[in-house]
PDB file of C-alpha atoms in Angstrom:
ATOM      1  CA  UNK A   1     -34.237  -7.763  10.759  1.00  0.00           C
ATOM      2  CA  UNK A   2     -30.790  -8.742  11.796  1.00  0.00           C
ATOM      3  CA  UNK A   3     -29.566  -9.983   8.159  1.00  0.00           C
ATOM      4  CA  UNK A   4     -31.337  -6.347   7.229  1.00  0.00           C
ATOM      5  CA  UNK A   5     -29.380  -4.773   9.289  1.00  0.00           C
ATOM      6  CA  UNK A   6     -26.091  -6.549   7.962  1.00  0.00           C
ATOM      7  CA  UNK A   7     -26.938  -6.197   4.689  1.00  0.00           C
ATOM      8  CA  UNK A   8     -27.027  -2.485   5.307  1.00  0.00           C
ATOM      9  CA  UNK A   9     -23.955  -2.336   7.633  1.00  0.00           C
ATOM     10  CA  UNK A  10     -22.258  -4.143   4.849  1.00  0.00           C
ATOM     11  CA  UNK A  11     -23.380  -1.487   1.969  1.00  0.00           C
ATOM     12  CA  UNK A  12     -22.442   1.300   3.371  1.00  0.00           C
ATOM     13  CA  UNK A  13     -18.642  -0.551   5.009  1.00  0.00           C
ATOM     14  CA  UNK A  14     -18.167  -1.426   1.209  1.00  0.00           C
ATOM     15  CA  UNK A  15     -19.314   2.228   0.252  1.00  0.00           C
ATOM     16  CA  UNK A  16     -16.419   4.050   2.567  1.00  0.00           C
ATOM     17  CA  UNK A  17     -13.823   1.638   1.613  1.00  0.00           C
ATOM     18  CA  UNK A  18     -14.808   2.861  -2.433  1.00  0.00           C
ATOM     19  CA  UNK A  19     -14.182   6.379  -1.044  1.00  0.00           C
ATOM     20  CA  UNK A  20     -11.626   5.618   0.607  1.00  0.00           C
ATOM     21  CA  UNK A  21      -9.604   3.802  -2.205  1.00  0.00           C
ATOM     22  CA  UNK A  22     -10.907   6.225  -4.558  1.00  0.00           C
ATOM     23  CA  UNK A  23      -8.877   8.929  -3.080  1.00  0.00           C
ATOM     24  CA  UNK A  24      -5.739   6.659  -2.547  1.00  0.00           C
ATOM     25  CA  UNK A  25      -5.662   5.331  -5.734  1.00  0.00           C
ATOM     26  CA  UNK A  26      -6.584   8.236  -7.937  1.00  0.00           C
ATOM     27  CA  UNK A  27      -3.097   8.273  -9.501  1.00  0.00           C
ATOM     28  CA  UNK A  28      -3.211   4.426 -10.364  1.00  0.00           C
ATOM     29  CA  UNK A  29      -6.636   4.963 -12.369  1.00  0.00           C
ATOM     30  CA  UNK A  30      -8.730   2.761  -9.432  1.00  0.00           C
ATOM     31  CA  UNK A  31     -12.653   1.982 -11.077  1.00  0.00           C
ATOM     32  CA  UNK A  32     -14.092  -0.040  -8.440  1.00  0.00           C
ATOM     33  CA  UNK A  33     -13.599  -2.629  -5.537  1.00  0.00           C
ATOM     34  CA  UNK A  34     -15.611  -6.046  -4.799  1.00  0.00           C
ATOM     35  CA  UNK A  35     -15.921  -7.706  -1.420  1.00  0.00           C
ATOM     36  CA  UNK A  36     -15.835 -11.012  -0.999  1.00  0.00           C
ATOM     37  CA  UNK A  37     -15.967 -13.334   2.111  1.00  0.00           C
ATOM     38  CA  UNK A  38     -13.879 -16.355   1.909  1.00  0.00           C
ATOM     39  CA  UNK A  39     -13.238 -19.765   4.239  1.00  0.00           C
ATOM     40  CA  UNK A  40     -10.016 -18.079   4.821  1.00  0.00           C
ATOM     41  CA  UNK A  41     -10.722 -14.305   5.399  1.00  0.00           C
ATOM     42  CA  UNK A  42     -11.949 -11.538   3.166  1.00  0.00           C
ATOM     43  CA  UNK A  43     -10.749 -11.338  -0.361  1.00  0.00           C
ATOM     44  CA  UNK A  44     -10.508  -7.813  -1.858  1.00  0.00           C
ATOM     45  CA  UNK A  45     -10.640  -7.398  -5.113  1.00  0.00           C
ATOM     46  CA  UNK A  46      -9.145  -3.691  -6.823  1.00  0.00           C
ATOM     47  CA  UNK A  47     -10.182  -2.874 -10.390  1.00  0.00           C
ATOM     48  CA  UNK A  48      -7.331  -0.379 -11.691  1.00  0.00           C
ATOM     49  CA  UNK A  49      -6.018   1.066 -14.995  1.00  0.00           C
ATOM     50  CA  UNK A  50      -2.634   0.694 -13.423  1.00  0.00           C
ATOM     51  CA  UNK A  51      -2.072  -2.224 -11.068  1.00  0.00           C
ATOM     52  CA  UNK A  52       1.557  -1.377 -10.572  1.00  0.00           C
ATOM     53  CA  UNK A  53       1.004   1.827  -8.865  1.00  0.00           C
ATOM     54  CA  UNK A  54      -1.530  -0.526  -6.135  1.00  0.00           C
ATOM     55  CA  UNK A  55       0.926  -2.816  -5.565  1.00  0.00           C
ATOM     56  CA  UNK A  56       3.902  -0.561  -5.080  1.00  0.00           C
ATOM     57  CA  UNK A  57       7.463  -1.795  -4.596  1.00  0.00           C
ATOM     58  CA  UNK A  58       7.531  -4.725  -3.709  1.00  0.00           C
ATOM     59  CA  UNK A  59       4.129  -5.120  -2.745  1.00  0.00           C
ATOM     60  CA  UNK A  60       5.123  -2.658   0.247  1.00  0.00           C
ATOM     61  CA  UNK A  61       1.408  -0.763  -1.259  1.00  0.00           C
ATOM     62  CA  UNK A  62      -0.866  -3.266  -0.995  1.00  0.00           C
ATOM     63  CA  UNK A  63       0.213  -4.125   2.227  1.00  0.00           C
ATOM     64  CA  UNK A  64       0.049  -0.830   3.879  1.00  0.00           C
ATOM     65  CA  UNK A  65      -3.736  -0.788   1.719  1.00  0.00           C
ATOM     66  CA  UNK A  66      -4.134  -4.369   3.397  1.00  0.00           C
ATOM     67  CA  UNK A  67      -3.515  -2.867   7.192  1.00  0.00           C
ATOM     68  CA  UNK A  68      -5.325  -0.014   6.750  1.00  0.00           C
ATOM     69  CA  UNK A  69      -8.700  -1.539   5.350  1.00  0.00           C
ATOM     70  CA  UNK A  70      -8.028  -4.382   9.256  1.00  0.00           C
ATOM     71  CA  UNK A  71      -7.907  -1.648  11.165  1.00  0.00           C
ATOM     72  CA  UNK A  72     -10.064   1.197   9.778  1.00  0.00           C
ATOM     73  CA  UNK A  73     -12.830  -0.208   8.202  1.00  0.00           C
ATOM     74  CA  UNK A  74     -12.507  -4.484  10.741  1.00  0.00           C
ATOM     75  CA  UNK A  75     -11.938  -6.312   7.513  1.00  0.00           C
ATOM     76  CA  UNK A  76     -10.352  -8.963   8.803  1.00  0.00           C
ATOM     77  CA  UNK A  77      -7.481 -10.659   7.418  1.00  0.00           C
ATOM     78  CA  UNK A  78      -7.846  -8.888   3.738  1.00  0.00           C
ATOM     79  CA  UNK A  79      -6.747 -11.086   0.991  1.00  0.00           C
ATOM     80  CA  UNK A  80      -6.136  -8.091  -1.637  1.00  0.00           C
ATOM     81  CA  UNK A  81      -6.187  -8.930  -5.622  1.00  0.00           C
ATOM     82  CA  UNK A  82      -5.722  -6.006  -8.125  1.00  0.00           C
ATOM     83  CA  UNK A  83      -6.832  -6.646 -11.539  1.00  0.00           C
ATOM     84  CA  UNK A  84      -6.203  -4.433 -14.623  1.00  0.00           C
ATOM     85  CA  UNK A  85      -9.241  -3.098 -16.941  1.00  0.00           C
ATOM     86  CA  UNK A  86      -9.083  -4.524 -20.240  1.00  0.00           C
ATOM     87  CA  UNK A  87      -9.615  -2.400 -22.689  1.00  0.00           C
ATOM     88  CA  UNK A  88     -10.166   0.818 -20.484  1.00  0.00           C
ATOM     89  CA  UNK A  89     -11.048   3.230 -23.344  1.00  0.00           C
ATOM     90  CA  UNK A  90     -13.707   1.068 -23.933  1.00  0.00           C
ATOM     91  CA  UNK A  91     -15.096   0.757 -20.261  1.00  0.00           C
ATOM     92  CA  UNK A  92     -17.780   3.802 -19.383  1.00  0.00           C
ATOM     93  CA  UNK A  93     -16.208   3.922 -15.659  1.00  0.00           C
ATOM     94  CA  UNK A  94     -13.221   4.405 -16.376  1.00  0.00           C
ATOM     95  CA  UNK A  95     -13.339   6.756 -18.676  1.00  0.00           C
ATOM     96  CA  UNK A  96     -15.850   8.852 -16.854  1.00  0.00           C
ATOM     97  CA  UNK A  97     -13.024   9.029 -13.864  1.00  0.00           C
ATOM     98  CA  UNK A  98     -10.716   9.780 -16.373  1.00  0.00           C
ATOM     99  CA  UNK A  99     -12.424  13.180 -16.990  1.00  0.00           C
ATOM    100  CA  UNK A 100     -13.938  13.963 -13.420  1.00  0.00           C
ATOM    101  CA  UNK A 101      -9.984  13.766 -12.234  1.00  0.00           C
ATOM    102  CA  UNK A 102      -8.960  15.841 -15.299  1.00  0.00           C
ATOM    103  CA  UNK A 103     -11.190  18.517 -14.039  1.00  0.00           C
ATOM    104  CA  UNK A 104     -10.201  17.866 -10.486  1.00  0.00           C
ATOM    105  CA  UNK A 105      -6.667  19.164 -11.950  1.00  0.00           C
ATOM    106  CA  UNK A 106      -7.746  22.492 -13.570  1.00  0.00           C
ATOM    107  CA  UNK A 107      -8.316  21.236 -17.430  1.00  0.00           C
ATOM    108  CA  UNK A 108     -11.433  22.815 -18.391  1.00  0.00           C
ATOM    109  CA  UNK A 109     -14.390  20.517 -18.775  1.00  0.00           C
ATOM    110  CA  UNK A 110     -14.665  21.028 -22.707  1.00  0.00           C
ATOM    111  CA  UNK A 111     -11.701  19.727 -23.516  1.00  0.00           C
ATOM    112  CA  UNK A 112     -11.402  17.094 -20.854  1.00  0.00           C
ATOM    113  CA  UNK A 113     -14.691  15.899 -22.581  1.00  0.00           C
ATOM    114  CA  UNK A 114     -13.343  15.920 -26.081  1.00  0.00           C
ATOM    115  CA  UNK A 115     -10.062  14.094 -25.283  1.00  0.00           C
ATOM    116  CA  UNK A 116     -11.815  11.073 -23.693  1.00  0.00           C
ATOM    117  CA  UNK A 117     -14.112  11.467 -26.323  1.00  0.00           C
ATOM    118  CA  UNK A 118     -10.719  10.997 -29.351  1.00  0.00           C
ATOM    119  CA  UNK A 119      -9.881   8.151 -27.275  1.00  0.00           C
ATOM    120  CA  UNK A 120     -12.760   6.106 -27.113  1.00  0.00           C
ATOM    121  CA  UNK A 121     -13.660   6.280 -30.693  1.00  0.00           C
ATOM    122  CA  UNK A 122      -9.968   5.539 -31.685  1.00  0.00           C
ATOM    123  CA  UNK A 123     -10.001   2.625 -29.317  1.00  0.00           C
ATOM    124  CA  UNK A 124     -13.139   1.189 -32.007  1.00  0.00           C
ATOM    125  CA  UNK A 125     -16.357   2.434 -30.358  1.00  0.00           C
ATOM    126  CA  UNK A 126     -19.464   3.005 -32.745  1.00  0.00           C
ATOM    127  CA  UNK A 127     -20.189   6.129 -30.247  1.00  0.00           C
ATOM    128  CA  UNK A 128     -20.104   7.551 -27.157  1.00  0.00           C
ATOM    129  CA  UNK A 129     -21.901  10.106 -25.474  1.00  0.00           C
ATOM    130  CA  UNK A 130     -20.666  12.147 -22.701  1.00  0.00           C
ATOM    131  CA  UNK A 131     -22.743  14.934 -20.183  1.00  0.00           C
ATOM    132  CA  UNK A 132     -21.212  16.407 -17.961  1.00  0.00           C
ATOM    133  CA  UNK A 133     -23.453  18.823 -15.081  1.00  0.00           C
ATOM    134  CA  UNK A 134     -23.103  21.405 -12.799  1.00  0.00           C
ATOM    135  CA  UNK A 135     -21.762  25.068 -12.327  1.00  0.00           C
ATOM    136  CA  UNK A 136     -19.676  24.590 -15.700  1.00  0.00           C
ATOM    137  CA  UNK A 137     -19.205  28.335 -16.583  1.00  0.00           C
ATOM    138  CA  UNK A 138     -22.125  30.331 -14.191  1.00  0.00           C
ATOM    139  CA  UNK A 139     -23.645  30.120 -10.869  1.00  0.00           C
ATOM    140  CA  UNK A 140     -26.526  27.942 -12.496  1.00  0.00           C
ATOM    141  CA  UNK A 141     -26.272  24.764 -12.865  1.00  0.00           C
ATOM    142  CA  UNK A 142     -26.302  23.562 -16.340  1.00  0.00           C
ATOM    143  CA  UNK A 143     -24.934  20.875 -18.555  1.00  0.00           C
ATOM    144  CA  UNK A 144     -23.336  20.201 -21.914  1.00  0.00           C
ATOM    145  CA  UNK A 145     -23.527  16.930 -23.996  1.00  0.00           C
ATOM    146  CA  UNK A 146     -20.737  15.575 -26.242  1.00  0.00           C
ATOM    147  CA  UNK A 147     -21.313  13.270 -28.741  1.00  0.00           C
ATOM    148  CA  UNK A 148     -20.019  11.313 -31.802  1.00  0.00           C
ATOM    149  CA  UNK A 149     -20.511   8.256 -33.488  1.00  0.00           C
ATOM    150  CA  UNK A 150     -23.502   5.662 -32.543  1.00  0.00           C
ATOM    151  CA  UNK A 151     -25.021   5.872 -29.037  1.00  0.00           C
ATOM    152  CA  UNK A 152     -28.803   3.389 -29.091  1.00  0.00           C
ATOM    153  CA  UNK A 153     -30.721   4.777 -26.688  1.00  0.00           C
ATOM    154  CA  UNK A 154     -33.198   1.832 -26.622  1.00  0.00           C
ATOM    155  CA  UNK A 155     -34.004  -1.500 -27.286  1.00  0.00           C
ATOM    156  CA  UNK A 156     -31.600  -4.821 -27.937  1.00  0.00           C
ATOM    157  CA  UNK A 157     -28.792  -2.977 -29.058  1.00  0.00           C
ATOM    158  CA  UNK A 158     -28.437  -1.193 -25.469  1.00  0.00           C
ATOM    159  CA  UNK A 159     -28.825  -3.768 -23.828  1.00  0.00           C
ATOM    160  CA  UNK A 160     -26.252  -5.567 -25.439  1.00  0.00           C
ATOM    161  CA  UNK A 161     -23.591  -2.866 -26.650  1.00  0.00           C
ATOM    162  CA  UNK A 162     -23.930   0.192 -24.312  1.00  0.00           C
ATOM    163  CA  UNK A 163     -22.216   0.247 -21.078  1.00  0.00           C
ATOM    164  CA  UNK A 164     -22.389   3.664 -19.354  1.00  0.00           C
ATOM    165  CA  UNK A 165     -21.533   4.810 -15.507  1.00  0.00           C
ATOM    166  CA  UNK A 166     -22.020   8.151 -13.566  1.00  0.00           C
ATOM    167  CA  UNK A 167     -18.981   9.565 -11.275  1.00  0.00           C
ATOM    168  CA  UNK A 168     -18.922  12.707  -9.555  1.00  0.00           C
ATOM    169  CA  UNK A 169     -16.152  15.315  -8.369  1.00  0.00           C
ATOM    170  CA  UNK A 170     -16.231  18.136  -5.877  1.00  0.00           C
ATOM    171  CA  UNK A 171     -15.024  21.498  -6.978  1.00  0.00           C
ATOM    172  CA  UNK A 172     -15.030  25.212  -5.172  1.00  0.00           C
ATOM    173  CA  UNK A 173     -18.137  25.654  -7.401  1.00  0.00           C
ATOM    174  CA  UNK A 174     -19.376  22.710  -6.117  1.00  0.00           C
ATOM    175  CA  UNK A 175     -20.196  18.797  -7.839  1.00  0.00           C
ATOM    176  CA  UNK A 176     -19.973  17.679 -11.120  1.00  0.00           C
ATOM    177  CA  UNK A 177     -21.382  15.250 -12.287  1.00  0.00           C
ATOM    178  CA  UNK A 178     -19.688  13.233 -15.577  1.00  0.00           C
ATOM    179  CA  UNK A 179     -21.785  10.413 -17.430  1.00  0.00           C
ATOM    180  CA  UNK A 180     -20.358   8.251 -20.001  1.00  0.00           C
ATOM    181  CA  UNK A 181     -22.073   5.915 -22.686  1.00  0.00           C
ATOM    182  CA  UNK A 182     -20.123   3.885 -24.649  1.00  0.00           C
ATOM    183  CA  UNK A 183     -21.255   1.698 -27.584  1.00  0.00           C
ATOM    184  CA  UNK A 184     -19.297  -0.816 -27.985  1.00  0.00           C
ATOM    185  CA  UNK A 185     -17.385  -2.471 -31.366  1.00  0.00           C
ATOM    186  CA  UNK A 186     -19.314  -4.901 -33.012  1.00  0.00           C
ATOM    187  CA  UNK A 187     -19.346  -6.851 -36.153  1.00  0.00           C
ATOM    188  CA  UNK A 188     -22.923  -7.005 -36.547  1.00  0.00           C
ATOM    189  CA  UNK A 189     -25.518  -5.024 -34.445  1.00  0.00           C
ATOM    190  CA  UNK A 190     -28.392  -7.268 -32.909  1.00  0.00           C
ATOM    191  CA  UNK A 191     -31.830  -6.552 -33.818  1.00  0.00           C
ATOM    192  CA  UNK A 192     -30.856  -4.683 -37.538  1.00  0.00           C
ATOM    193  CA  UNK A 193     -31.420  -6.237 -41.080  1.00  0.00           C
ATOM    194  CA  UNK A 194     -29.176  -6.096 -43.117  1.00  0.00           C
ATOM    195  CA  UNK A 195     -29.825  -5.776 -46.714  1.00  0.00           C
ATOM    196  CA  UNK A 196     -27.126  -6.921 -49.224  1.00  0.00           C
ATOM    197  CA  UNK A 197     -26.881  -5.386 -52.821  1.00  0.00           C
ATOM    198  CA  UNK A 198     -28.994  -7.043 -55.555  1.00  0.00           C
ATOM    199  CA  UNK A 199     -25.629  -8.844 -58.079  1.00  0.00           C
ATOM    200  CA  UNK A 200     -26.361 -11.265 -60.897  1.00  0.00           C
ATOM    201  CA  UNK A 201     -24.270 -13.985 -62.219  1.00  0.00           C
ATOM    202  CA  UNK A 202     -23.798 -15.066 -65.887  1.00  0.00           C
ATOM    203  CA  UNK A 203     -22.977 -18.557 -66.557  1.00  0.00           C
ATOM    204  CA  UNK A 204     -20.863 -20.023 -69.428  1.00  0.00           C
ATOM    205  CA  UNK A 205     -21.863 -22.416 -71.641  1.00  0.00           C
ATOM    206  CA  UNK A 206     -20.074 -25.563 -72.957  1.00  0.00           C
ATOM    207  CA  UNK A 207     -21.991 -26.713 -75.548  1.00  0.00           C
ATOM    208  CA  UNK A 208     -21.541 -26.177 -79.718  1.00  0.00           C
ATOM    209  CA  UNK A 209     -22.528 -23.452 -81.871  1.00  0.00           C
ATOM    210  CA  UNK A 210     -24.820 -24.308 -84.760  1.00  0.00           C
TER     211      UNK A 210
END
């Protein structure tokens, strides 16, 4: 019961330091945070569009981030690593975030979902699919699909080439919900034939004429 009970304690520590660096780090496009214990201390590893904006000025940032998560949350001696998202019109977090904090700014939810939708099919996606829920333009709750391109919605090919991820932001009207599939670029998608045009080749002879 006692590694139960850690396990839990653990979730939800590494749950309110999400929220918490979710709200910090809104401006430097922050996805998602890993925990890790080390010999040493705790390493802390920040997924960002825009590690710059973690770090701050000479690191002064990451090591106000660093105090805060020792004395808020007793992570003790926080080793803090910020990594950049490769390829972030590509990645289903981030562009989810993308749009919940564009409609956390007042840009209506249309055409926060049809920019993000321009960028990830001009980054190379075969589709993308993007629903977004809740009081959009009533007091009932609804929602509205965007779409374009390939999205598989079974089978190898989502395993393989879809990545998707669910965010939510808090209005007056209350939450929204924004989900994002992307299918990713591929040469050759698993699991399809592919049948080649029928050609025929002529040969040329060498030999005399009668």
């Amino acid at each position: 019961m006692d590694l139960v009970r850690q396990f839990i304690k653990e979730g939800l520590t590494r749950m309110e330091i999400h929220e918490f660096l979710e709200h910090e780090l809104s401006r430097a496009g922050y996805v998602e945070v890993q925990l890790l214990k080390t010999p040493i201390g705790n390493r802390i590893v920040i997924y960002a569009e825009r590690p710059s904006l973690v770090i701050g000025r000479r690191g002064s940032r990451i090591r106000e981030l660093a105090q805060t998560l020792e004395k808020k949350f007793g992570i003790e001696n926080p080793q803090i690593d910020v990594i950049q998202i490769p390829n972030p019109e590509l990645n289903a977090k981030v562009m989810a975030y993308r749009i919940a904090r564009a409609i956390a700014r007042g840009i209506r939810f249309r055409r926060a979902a049809f920019v993000a939708l321009r960028q990830i099919m001009s980054a190379g996606a075969l589709g993308a699919e993007i629903v977004i829920s809740g009081k959009l333009t009533s007091e009932r709750a609804r929602f509205e699909k965007f779409r374009d391109g390939i999205v598989f919605k079974s089978g190898r090919p989502r395993e393989i080439l879809v990545d998707e991820a669910t965010v939510q932001v808090l209005l007056k009207l209350g939450v929204y919900g924004v989900k994002v599939k992307i299918a990713k670029p591929v040469e050759r998608i698993p699991g399809r034939i592919e049948i080649l045009p029928m050609s025929t080749e002529q040969g040329g002879g060498s030999g005399a004429q009668a």
